[in-house]
mmCIF file of C-alpha atoms in Angstrom:
data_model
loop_
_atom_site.group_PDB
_atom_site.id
_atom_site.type_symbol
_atom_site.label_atom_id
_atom_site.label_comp_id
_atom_site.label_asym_id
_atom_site.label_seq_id
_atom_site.Cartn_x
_atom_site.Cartn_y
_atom_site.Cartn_z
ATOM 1 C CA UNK E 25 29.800 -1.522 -8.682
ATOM 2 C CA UNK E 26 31.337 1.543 -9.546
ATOM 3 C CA UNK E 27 28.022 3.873 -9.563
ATOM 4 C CA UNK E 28 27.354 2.510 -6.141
ATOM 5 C CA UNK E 29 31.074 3.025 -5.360
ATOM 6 C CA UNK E 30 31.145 6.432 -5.935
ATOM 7 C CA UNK E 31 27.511 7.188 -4.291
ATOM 8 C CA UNK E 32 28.881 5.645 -1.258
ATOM 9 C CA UNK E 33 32.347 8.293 -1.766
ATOM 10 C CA UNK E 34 30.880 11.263 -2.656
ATOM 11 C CA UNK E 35 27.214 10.957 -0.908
ATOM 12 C CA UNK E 36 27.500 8.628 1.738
ATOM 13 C CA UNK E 37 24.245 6.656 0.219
ATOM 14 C CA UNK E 38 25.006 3.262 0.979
ATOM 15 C CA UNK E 39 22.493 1.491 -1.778
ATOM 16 C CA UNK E 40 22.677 -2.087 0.662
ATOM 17 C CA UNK E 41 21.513 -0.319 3.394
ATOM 18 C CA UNK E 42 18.547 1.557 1.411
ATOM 19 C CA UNK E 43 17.651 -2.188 0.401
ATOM 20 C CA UNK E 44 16.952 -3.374 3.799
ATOM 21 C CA UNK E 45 13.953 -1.040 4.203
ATOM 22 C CA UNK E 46 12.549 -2.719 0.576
ATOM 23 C CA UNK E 47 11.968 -6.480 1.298
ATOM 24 C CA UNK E 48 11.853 -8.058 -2.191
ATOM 25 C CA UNK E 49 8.430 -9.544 -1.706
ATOM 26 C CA UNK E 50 7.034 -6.521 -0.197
ATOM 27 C CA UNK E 51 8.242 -4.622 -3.190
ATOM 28 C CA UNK E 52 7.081 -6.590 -5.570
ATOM 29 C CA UNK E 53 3.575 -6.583 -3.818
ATOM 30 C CA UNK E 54 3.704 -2.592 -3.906
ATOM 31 C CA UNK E 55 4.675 -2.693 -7.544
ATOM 32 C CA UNK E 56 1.689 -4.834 -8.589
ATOM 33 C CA UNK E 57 -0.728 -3.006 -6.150
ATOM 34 C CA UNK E 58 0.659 0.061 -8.176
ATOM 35 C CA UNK E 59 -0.221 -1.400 -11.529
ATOM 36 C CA UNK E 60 -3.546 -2.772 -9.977
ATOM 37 C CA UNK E 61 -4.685 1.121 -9.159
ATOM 38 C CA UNK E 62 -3.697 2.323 -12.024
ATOM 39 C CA UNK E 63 -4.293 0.153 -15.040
ATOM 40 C CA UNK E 64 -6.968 -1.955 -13.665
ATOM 41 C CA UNK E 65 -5.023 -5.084 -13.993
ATOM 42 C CA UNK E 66 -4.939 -8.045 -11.735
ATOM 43 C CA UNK E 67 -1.545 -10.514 -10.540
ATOM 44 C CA UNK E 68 -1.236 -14.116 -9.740
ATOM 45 C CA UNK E 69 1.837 -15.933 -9.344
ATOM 46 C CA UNK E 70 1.175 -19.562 -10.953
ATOM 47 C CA UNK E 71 3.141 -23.036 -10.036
ATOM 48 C CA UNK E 72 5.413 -23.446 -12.606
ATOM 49 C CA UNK E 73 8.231 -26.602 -13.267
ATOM 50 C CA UNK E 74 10.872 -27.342 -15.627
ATOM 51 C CA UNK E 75 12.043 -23.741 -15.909
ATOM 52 C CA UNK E 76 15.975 -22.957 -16.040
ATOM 53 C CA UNK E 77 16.230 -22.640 -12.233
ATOM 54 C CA UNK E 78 13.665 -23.546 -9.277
ATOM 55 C CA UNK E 79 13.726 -19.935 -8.214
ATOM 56 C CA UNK E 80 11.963 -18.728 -10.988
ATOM 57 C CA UNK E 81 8.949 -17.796 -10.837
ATOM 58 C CA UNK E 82 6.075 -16.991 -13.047
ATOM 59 C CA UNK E 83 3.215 -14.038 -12.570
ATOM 60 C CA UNK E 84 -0.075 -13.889 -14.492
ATOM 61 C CA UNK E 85 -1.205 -10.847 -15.574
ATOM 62 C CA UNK E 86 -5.015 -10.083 -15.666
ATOM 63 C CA UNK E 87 -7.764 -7.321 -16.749
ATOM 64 C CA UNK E 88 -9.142 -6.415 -13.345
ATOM 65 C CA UNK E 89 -12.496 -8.252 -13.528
ATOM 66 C CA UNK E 90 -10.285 -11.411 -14.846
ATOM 67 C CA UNK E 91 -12.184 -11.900 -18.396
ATOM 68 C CA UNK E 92 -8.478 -11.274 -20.171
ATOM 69 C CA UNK E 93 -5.317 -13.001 -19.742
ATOM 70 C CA UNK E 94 -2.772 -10.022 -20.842
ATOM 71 C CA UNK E 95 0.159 -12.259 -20.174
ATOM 72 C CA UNK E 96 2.845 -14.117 -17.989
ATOM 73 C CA UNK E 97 6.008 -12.723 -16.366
ATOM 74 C CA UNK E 98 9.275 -15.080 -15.858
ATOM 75 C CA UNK E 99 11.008 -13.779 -12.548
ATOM 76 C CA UNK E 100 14.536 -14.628 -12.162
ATOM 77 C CA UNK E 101 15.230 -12.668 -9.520
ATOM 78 C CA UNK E 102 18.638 -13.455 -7.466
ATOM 79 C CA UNK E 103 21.778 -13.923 -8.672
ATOM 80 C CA UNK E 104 23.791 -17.499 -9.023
ATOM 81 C CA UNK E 105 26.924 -18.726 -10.899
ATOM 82 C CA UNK E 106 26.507 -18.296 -14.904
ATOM 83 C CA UNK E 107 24.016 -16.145 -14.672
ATOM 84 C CA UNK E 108 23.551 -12.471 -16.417
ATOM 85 C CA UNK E 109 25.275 -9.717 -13.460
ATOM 86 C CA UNK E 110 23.246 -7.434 -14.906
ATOM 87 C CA UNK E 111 19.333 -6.429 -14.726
ATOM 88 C CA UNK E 112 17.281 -6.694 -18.044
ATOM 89 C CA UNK E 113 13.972 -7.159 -19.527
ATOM 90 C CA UNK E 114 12.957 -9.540 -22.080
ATOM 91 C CA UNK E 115 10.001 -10.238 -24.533
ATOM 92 C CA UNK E 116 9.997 -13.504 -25.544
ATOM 93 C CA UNK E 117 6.035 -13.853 -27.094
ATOM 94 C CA UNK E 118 4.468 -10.455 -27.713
ATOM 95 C CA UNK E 119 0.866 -10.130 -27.414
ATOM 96 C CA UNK E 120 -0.778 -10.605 -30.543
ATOM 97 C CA UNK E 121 -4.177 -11.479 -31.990
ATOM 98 C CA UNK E 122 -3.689 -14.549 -34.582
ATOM 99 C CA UNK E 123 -6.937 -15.636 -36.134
ATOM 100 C CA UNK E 124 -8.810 -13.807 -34.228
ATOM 101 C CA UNK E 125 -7.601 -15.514 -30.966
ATOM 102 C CA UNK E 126 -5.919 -12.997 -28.605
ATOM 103 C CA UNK E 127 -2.479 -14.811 -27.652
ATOM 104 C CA UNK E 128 -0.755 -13.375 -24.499
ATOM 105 C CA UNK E 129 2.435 -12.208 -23.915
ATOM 106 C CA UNK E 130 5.248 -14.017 -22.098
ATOM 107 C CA UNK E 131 8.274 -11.581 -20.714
ATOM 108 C CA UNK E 132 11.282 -12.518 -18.631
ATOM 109 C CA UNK E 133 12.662 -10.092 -15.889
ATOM 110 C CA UNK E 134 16.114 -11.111 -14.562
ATOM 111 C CA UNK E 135 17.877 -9.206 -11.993
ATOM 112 C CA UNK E 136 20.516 -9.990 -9.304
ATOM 113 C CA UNK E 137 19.084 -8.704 -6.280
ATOM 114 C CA UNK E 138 20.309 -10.595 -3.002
ATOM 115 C CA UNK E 139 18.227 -12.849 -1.700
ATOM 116 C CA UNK E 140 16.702 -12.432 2.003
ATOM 117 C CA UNK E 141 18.869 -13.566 4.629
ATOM 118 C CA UNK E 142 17.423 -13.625 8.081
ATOM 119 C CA UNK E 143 15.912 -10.266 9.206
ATOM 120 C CA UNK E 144 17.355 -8.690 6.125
#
């Protein structure tokens, strides 16, 4: 609050206007297209149930041809009662080979980013 306070004071950047031009799915989209270029790797989001909350959602992450499951990213994306205020990244299983059996990894990313509301 205070960084964005004092951006908003001194530089008249108003970080909630900024946001409306970056529509969280959009974003996300460009992100992964930007990993997609660039590493070769390949996104799916996958049903998931029985997480913490409903909202979360889960990502597969692929070698661009698909022959290698890298991994699975947790998305818990908008804020609610109880939950962390702040933005953080988490490895809960790193990749590792175990008997010579590639086992992927499983990350969490939670954030507190508002959630759409109407055209915004």
């Amino acid at each position: 609050f205070e960084q964005a306070h004092y951006k908003k004071k001194h530089f008249d950047i108003d970080e909630n206007k900024i946001a409306e031009y970056f529509p969280m799915a959009a974003t996300i989209d460009g992100l992964f297209a930007i990993y997609k270029q660039f590493f070769g790797l390949d996104f799916e989001q996958v049903p998931v149930y029985g997480t913490w909350h409903e909202e979360v959602k889960v990502v597969a992450l692929y070698s661009a041809d698909r022959s290698i499951l890298h991994g699975y990213i947790f998305l818990d994306l908008h804020p609610r009662p109880h939950k962390y205020s702040h933005a953080c990244h988490m490895s809960i299983v790193p990749a590792v080979y175990y008997e010579g059996k590639r086992i992927p990894a499983v990350s969490l990313v939670v954030a507190n980013f508002p959630k759409p509301n109407g055209d915004k």
